[in-house]
Coordinates of N, CA and C in Angstrom, one line a residue:
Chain G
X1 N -22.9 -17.6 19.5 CA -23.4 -16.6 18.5 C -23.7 -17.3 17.2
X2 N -25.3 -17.1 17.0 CA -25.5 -17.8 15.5 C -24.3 -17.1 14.2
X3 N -24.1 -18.0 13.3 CA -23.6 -17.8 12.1 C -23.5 -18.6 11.2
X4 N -23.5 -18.3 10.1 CA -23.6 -18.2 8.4 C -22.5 -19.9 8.1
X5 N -22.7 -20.9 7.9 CA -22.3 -22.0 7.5 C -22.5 -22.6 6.1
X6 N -20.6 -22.6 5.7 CA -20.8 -22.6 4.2 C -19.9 -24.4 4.2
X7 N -20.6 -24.9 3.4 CA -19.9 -26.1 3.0 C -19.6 -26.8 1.4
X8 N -18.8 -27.4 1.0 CA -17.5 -27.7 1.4 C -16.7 -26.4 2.0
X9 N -15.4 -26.6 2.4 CA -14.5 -25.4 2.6 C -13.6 -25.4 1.7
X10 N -13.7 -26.2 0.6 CA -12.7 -26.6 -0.3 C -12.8 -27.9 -1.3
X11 N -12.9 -27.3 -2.4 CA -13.6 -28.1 -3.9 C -12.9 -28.1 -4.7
X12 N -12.6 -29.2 -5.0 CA -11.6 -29.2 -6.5 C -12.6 -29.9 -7.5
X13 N -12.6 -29.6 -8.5 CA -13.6 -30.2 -9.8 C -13.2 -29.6 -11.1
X14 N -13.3 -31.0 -12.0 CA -12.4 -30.7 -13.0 C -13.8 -29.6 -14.0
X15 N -12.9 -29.2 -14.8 CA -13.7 -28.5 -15.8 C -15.2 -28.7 -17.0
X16 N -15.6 -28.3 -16.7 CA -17.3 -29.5 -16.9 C -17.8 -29.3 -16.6
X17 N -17.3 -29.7 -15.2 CA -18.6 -30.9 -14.2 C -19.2 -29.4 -13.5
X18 N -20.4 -29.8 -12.9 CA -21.2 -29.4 -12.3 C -20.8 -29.4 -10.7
X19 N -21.0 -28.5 -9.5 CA -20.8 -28.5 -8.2 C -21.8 -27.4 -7.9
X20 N -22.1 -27.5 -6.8 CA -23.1 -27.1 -6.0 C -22.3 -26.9 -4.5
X21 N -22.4 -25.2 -4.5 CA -21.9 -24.9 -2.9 C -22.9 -24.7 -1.9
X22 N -22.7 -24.9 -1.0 CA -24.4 -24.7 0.1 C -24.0 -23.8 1.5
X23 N -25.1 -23.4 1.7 CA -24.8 -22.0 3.0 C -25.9 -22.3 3.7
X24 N -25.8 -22.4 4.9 CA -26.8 -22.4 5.8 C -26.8 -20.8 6.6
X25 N -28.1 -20.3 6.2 CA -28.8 -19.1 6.9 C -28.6 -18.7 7.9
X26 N -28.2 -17.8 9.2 CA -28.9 -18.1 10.5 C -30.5 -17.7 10.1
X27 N -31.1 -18.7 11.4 CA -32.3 -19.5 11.3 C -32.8 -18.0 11.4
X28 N -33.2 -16.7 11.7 CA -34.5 -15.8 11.2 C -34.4 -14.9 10.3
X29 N -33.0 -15.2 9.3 CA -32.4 -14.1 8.6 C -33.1 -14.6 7.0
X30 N -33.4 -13.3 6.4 CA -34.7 -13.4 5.4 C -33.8 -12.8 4.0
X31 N -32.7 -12.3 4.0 CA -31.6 -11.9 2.9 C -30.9 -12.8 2.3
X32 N -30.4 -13.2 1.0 CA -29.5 -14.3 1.4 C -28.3 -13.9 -0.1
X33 N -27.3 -13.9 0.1 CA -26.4 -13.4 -0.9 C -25.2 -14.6 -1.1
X34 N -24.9 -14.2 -2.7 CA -23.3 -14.8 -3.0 C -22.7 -14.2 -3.5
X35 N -21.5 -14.2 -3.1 CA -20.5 -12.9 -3.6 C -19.6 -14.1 -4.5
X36 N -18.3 -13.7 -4.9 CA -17.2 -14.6 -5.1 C -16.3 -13.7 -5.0
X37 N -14.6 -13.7 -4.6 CA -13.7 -13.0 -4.6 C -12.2 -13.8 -5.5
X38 N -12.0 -13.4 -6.6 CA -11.0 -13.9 -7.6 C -9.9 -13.9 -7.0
X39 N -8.7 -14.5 -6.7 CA -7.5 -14.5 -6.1 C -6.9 -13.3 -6.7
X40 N -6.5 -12.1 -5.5 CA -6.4 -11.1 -5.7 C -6.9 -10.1 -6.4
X41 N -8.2 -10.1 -6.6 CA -9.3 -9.6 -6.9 C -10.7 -9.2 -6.1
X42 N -11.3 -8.4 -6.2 CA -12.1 -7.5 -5.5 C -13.1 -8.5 -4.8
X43 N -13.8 -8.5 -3.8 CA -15.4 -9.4 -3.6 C -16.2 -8.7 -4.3
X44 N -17.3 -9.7 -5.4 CA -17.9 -9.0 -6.2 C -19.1 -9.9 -5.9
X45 N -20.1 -9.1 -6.4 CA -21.5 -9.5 -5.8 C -22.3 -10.3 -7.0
X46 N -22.7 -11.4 -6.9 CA -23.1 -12.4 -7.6 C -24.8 -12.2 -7.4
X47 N -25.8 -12.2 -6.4 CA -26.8 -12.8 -6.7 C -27.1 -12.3 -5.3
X48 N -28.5 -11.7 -5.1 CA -29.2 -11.8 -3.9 C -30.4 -12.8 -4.0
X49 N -30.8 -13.1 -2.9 CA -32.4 -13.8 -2.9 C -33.2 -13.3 -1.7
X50 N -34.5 -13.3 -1.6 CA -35.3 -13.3 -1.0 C -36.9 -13.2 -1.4
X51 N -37.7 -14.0 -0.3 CA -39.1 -14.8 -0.5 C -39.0 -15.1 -1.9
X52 N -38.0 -16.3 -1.4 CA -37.9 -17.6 -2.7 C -37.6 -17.1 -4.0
X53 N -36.9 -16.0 -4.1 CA -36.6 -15.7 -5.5 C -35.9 -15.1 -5.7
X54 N -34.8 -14.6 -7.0 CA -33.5 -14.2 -7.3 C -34.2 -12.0 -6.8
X55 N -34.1 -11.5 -5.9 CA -34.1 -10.1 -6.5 C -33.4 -9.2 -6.9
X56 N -32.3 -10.0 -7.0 CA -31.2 -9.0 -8.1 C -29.8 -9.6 -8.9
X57 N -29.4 -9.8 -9.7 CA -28.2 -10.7 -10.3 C -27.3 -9.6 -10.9
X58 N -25.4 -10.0 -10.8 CA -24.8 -9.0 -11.5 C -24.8 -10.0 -13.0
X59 N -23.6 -9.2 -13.8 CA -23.6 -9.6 -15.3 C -22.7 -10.5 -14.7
X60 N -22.3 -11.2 -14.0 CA -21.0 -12.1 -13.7 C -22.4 -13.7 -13.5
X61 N -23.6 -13.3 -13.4 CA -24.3 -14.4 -12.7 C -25.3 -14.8 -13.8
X62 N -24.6 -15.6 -14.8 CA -24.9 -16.2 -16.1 C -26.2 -17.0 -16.1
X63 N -25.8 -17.8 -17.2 CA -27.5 -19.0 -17.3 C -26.1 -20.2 -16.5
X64 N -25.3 -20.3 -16.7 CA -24.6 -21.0 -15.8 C -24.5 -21.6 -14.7
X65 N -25.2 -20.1 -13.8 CA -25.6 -20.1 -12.2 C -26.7 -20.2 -12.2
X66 N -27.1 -20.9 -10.9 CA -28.2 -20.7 -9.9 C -28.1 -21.0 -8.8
X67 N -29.4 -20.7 -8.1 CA -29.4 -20.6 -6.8 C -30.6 -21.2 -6.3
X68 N -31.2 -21.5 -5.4 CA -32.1 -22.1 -5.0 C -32.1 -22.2 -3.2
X69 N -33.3 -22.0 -2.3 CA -33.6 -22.9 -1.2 C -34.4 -23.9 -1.1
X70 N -33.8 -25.1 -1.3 CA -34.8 -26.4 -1.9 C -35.5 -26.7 -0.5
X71 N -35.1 -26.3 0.8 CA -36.0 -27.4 1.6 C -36.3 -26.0 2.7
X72 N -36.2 -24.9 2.9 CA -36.0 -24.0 3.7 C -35.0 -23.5 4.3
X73 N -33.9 -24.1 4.1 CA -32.9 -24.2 5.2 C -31.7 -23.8 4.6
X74 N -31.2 -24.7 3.2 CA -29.9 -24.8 3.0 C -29.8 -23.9 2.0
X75 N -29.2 -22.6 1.3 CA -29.3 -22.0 0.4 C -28.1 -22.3 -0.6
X76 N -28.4 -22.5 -1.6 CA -27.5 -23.1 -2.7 C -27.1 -22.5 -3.8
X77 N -25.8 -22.6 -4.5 CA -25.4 -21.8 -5.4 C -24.8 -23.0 -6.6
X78 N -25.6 -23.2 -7.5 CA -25.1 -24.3 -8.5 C -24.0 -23.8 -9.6
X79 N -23.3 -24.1 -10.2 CA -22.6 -23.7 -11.6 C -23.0 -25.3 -12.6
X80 N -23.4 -24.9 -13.6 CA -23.7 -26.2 -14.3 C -22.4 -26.8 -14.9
X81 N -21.5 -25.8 -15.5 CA -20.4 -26.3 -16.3 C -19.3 -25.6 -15.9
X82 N -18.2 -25.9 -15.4 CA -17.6 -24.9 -14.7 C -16.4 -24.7 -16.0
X83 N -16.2 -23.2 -15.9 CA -14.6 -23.1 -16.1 C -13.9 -22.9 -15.3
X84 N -12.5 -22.8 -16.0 CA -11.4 -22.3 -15.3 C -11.1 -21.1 -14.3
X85 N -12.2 -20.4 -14.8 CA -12.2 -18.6 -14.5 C -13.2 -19.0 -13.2
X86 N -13.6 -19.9 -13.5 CA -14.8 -19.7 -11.6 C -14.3 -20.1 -10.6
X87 N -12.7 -20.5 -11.0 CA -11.9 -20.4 -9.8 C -11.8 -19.6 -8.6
X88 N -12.7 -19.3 -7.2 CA -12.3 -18.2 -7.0 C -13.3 -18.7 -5.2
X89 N -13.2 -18.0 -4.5 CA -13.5 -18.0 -2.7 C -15.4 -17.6 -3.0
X90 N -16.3 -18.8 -3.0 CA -17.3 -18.1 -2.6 C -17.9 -17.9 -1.3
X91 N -18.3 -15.9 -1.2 CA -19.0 -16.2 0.1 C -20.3 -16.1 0.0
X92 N -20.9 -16.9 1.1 CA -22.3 -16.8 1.6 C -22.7 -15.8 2.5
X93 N -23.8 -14.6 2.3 CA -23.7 -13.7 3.1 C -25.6 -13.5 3.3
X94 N -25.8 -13.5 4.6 CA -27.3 -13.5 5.3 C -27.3 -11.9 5.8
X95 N -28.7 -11.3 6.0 CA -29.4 -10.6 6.8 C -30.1 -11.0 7.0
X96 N -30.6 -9.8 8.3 CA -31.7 -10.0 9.1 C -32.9 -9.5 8.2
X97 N -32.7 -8.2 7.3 CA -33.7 -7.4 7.2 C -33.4 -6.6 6.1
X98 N -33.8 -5.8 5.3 CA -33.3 -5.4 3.8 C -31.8 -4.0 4.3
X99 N -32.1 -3.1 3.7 CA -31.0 -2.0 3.6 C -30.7 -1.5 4.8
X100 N -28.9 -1.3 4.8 CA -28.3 -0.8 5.9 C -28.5 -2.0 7.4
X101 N -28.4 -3.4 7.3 CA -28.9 -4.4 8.2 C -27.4 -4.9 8.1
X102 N -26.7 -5.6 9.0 CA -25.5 -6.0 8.7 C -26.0 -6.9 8.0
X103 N -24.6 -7.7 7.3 CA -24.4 -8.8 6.5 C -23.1 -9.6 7.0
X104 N -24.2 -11.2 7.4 CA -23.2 -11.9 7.9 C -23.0 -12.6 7.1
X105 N -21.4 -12.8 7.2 CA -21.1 -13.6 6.3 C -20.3 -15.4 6.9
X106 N -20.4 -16.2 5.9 CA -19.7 -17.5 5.9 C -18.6 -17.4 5.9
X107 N -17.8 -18.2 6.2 CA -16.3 -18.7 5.9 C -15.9 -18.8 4.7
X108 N -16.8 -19.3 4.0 CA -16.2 -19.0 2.0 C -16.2 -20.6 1.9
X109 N -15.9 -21.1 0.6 CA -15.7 -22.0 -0.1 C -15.0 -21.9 -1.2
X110 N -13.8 -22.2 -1.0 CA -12.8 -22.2 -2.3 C -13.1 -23.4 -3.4
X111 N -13.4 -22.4 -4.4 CA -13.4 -23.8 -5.8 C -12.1 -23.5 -6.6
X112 N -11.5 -24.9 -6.8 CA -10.7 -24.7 -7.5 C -11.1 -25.3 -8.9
X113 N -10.9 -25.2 -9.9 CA -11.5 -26.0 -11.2 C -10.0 -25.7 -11.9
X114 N -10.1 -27.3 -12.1 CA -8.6 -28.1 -12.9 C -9.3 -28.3 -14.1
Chain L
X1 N -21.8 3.8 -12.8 CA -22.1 3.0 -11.9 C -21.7 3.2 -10.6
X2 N -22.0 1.9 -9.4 CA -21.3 2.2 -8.0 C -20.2 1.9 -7.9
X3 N -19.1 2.5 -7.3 CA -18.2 2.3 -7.3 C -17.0 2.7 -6.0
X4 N -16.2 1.5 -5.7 CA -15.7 2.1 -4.2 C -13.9 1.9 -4.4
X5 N -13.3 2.6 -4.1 CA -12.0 2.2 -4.2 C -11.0 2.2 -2.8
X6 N -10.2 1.7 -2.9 CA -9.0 1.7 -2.0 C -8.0 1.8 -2.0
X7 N -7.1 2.8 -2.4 CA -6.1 3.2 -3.0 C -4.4 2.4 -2.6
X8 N -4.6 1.8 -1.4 CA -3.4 1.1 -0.6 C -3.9 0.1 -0.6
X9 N -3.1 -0.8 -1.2 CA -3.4 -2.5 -1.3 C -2.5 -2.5 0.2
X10 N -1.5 -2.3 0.3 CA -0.9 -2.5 1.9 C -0.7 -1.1 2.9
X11 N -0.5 -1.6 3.6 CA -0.3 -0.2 4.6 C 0.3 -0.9 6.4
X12 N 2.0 -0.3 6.1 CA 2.3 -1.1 7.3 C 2.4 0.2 8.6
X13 N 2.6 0.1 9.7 CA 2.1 1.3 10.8 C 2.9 0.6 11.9
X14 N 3.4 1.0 13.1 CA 4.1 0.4 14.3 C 3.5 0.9 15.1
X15 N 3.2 0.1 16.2 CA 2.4 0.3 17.2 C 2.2 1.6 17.9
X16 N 0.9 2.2 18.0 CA 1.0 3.6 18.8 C 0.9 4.2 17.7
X17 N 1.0 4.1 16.4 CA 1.1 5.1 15.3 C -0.2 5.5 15.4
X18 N -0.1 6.7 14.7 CA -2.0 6.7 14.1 C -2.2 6.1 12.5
X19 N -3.5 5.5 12.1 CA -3.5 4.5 11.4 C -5.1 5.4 10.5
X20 N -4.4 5.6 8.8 CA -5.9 6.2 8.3 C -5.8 5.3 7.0
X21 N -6.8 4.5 6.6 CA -7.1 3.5 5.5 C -8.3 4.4 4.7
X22 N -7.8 4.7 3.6 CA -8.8 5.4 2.3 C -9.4 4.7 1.6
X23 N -10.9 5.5 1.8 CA -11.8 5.1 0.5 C -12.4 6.4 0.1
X24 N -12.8 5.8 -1.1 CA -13.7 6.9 -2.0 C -14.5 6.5 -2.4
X25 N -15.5 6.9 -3.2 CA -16.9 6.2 -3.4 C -17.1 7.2 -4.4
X26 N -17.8 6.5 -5.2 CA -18.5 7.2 -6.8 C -19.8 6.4 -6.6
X27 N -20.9 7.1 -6.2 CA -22.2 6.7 -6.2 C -23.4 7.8 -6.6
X28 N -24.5 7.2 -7.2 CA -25.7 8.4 -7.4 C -26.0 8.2 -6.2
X29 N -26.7 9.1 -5.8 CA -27.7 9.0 -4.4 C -26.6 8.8 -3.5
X30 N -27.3 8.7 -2.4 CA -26.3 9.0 -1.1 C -26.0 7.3 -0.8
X31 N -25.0 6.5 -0.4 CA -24.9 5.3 -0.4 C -24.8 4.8 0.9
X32 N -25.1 3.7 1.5 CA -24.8 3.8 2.8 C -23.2 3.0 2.5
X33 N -22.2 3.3 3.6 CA -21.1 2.8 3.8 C -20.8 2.4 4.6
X34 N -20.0 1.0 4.7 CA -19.4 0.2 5.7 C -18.0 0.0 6.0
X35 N -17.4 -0.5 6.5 CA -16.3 -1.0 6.7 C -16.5 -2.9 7.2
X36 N -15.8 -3.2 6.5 CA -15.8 -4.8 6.5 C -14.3 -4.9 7.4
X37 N -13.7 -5.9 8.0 CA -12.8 -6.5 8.5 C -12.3 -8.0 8.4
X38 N -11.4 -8.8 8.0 CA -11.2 -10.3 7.6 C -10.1 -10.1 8.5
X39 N -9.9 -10.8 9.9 CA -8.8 -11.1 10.7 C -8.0 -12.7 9.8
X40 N -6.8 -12.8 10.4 CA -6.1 -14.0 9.7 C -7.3 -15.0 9.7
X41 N -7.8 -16.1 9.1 CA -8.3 -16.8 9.5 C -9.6 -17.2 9.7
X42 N -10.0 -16.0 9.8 CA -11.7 -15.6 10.4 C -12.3 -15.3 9.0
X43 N -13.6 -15.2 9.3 CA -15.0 -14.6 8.3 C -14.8 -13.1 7.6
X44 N -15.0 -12.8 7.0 CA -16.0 -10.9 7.0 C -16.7 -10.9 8.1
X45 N -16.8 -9.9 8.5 CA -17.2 -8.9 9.3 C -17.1 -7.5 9.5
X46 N -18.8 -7.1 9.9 CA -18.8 -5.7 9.6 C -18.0 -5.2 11.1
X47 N -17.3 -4.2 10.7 CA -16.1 -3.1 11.6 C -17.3 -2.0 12.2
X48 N -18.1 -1.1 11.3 CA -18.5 0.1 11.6 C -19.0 0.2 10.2
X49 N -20.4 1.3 10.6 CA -21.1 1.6 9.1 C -21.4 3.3 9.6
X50 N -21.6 3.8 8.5 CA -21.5 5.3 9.0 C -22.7 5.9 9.3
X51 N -23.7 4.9 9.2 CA -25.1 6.3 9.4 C -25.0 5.9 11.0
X52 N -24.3 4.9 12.0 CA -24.4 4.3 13.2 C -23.4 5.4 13.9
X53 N -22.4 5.9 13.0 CA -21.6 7.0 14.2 C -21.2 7.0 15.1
X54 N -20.5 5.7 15.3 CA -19.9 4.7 16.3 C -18.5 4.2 16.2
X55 N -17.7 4.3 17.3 CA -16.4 4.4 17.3 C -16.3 2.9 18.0
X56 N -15.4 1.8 16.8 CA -16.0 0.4 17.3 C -14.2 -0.2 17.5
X57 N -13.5 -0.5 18.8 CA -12.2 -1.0 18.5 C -11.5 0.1 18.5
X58 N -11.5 1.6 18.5 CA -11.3 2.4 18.9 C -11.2 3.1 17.2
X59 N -11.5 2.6 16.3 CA -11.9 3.3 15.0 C -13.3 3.9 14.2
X60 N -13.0 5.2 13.9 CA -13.9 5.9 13.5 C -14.0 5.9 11.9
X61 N -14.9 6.4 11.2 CA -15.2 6.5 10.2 C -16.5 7.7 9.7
X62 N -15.8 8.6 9.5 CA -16.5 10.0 8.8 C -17.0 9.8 7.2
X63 N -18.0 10.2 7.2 CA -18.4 10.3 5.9 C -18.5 11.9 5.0
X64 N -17.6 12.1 3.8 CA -17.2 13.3 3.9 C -17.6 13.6 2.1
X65 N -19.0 13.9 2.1 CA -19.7 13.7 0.8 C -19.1 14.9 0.1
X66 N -18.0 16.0 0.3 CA -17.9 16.7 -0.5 C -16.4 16.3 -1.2
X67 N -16.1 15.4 -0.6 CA -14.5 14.8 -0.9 C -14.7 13.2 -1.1
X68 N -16.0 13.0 -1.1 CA -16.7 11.4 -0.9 C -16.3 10.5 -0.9
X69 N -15.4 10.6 0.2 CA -14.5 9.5 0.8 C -15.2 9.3 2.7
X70 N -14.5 8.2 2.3 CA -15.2 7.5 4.3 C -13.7 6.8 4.4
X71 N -13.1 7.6 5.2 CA -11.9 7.1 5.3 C -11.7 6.6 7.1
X72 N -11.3 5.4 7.3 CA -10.9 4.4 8.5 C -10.2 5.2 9.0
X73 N -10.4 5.6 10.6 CA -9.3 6.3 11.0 C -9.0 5.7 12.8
X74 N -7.9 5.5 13.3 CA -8.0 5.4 14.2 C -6.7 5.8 15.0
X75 N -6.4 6.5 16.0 CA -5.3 7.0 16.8 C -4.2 6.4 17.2
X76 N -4.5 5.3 17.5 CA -3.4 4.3 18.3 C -3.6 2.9 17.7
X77 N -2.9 2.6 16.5 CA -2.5 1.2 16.2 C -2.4 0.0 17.5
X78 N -3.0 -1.2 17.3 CA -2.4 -2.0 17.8 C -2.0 -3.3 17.0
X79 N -1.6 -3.9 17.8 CA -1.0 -5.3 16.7 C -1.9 -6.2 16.1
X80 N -3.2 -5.7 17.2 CA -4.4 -7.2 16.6 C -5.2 -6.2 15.7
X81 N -4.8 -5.1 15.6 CA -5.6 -4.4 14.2 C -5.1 -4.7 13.0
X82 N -4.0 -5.8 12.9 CA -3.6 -6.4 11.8 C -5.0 -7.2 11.4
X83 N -4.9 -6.8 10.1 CA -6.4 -7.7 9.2 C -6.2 -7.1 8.0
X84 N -7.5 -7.4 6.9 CA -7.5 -6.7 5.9 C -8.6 -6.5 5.8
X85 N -8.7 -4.6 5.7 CA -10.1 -4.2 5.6 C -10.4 -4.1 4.1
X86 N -12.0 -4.1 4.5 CA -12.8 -3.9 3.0 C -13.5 -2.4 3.4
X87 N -13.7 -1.7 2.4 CA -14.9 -0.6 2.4 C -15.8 -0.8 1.4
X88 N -17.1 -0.9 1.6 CA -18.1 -1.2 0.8 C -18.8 -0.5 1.4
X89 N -19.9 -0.6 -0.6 CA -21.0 0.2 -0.1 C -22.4 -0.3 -0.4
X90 N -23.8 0.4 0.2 CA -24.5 -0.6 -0.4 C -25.5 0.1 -1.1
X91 N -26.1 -0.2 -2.7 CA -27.5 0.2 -3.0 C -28.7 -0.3 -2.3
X92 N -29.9 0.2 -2.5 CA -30.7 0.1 -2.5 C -31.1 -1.1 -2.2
X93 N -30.5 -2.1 -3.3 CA -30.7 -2.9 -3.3 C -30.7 -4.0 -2.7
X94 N -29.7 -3.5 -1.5 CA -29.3 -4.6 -0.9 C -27.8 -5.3 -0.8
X95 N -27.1 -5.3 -2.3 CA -25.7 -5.2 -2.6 C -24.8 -4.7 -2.2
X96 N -23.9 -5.6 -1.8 CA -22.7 -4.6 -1.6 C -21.8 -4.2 -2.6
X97 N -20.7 -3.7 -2.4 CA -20.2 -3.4 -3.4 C -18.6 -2.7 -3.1
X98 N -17.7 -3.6 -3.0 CA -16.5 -3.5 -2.0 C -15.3 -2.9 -2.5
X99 N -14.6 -2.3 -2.0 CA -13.6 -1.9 -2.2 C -12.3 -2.8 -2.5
X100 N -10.6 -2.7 -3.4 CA -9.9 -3.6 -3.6 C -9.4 -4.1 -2.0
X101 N -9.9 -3.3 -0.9 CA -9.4 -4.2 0.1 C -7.6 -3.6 0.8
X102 N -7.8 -3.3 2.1 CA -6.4 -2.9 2.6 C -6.1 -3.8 3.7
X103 N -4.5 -4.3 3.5 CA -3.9 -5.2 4.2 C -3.3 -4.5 4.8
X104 N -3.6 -3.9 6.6 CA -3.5 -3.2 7.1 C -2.1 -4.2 8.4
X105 N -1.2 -4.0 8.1 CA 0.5 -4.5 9.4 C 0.5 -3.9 10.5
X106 N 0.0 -3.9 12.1 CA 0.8 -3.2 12.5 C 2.0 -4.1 13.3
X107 N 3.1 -3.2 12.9 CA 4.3 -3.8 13.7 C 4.6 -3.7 15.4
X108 N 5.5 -4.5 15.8 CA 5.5 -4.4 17.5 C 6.6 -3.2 17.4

């Protein structure tokens, strides 16, 4: 069964620096989302995309973040300068098709920022 | 704004019990609703959504817009229904929009 591939599974980066988490799509799914979930805190919705562009961002999804599909394939979530507070489980979540379509989601990527 | 809650961060049950996980939902417009599931270990995954009206694992989910809650319900606990569910909902837009999430025990 196709599914949703998030890599690293686990980031440590000190505070600053820049990291870049990546999600691979399944191959015909045309949705592409990032959530984050705060350690013991709600999954909150960061950013959708689709045909190559942001169509919706919450107030949590700063000049800080971006996102990008740089080659078709891998869908990316950048933070330029991290803090402390972006400590937190990102997931990567695909559809097939716009509203009421499931949403598959990745395994997550924990960032931890020291 | 949208908004979904879940009023039991835990909820423990012993096998055979009947097992009901609450949500409520504050939305304009009619929202579609899901149920998410995270077993130990595993991904998200969708449980059941309510315009589908499908009894998935032997749990249902009614949508009850005058009490606007979509509350999890299922008859007979079992042990691998241990997980923690999410209820989310989604706009228009595509978004979801999740509930704090119930750590659902059943005991042997």
């Amino acid at each position: 069964e196709p599914e949703v591939t998030q890599t690293p599974s686990h980031q440590v980066t000190q505070m600053g620096q820049e990291v870049i988490l990546r999600c691979v799509p399944i191959s015909n799914h045309l949705y592409f989302y990032w959530y984050r979930q705060i350690l013991g805190q709600k999954v909150e919705f960061l950013v959708s995309f689709y045909n190559n562009e942001i169509s919706e961002k919450s107030e949590i999804f700063d000049d800080q973040f971006s996102v990008e599909r740089p080659d078709g394939s891998n869908f990316t979530l950048k933070i330029r300068s991290t803090k402390l507070e972006d400590s937190a489980m990102y997931f990567c979540a695909t559809q097939p098709g716009g509203t009421n379509t499931e949403a598959f989601f990745g395994q997550g990527t924990r960032l931890t920022v020291v | 704004a949208q908004r979904v809650t879940q009023p039991e961060k835990l909820l423990s049950v012993f096998k055979g019990a009947p097992v009901e996980l609450k949500c409520n939902y504050s939305y304009s417009g009619s929202p579609e609703l899901f149920w998410y599931v995270q077993y130990s270990r595993q991904r998200l995954q969708l449980l059941l959504r309510h315009i589908s009206r499908e009894s998935i694992k032997g749990f249902t989910a009614d949508l009850n817009k005058g009490e606007t809650s979509f509350h999890l319900k299922k008859p007979f606990a079992q042990e691998e229904d241990s997980a923690m569910y999410y209820c989310a909902g989604e706009t228009s837009g595509s978004r979801l929009t999740f509930g704090e999430g119930t750590q659902l025990t059943v005991n042997p």
